[in-house]
Amino acid sequence: MIHRTRAAAIRDRKGQPFATITAYDAAFGRAAEAAGIDLILVGDSLGNVVLGYPSTVSVTLEDMERHGAAVVRGTERSHICIDMPFMSYEASNEDAIRNAGRLIRCGAQSVKLEGGVERAERLAAVVNAGIPVIAHIGVGPQTAALDRGFRRRKDRDRLLADADAIAAAGAFAVVLEMVDHEIAREITQRIPIPTIGIGSGGGCDAQILVLYDLLGFSSFIPPFAKPYVNLFDVVTGAMRHYADDVAAGRDPSDGPSERKV
Ligand code: KIV
């Protein structure tokens, strides 16, 4: 029987650099696993990059269940963490536990939720129900969309308090999003769980990128995300090639014409 990477194994990677990535379907989950990335986040960035919403607040628990289960089906060994979407954990500990349980029933090994001091109680409730949790502090896209915006967080006292609170509440790792690089380094040295940076500099234990940013496929790529390929051009080039073949009366089932894409 094949075992998936467990939360405890990820917690034990503190101090060893590792890469994580988002995925939203079985095909890209399979690709991430084949690339040796064994912590895959089904992020609610799903809303922006796949579903075409302006922010993550429109994403529902049902969206996360459907896409989370797809990533689970496309993988065998990887640890799959599914994001808890906006308003699936804020109202009560009971809501948070029940909804986290629905995501775990999709085959995930953990869930992620946004917030620091103000969400530590919810996080602890989910952990105490037996569900491993990744925390997410700094810019929280769910609330940033409604309030503070996507500005880099530099409020050191608040960030340190958030980091202490989520570590004490039992998170096994924490995403630091758009945190001042020096403060991110300080948090990494301060707390006993791996920090997973996005736009927070090289001082974090691990890094995460939104898959479609890495592939050069997002309609907006944030300045901190380095595309490793321009897949949008590759894909549109292939589609154009196919359309040209058909327009010229060539049968696409014979394979592509010689033109390079
Ligand atoms: O939803 C997401 O993709 C995320 C990453 C930015 C960490 O939360």
PDB file of C-alpha atoms in Angstrom, residues 36 57 100 102 123 165 176 199:
ATOM      1  CA  GLY A  36       9.030  15.399  -7.131  1.00  0.00           C
ATOM      2  CA  VAL A  57     -14.148  35.361  -1.880  1.00  0.00           C
ATOM      3  CA  ALA A 100     -12.477  20.888   7.391  1.00  0.00           C
ATOM      4  CA  ARG A 102     -15.619  17.627   4.397  1.00  0.00           C
ATOM      5  CA  LEU A 123      -7.138  26.611  14.028  1.00  0.00           C
ATOM      6  CA  ALA A 165      -0.275  32.310  17.921  1.00  0.00           C
ATOM      7  CA  LEU A 176       4.003  33.690   4.839  1.00  0.00           C
ATOM      8  CA  GLY A 199       6.797  36.845  -2.085  1.00  0.00           C
TER       9      GLY A 199
END
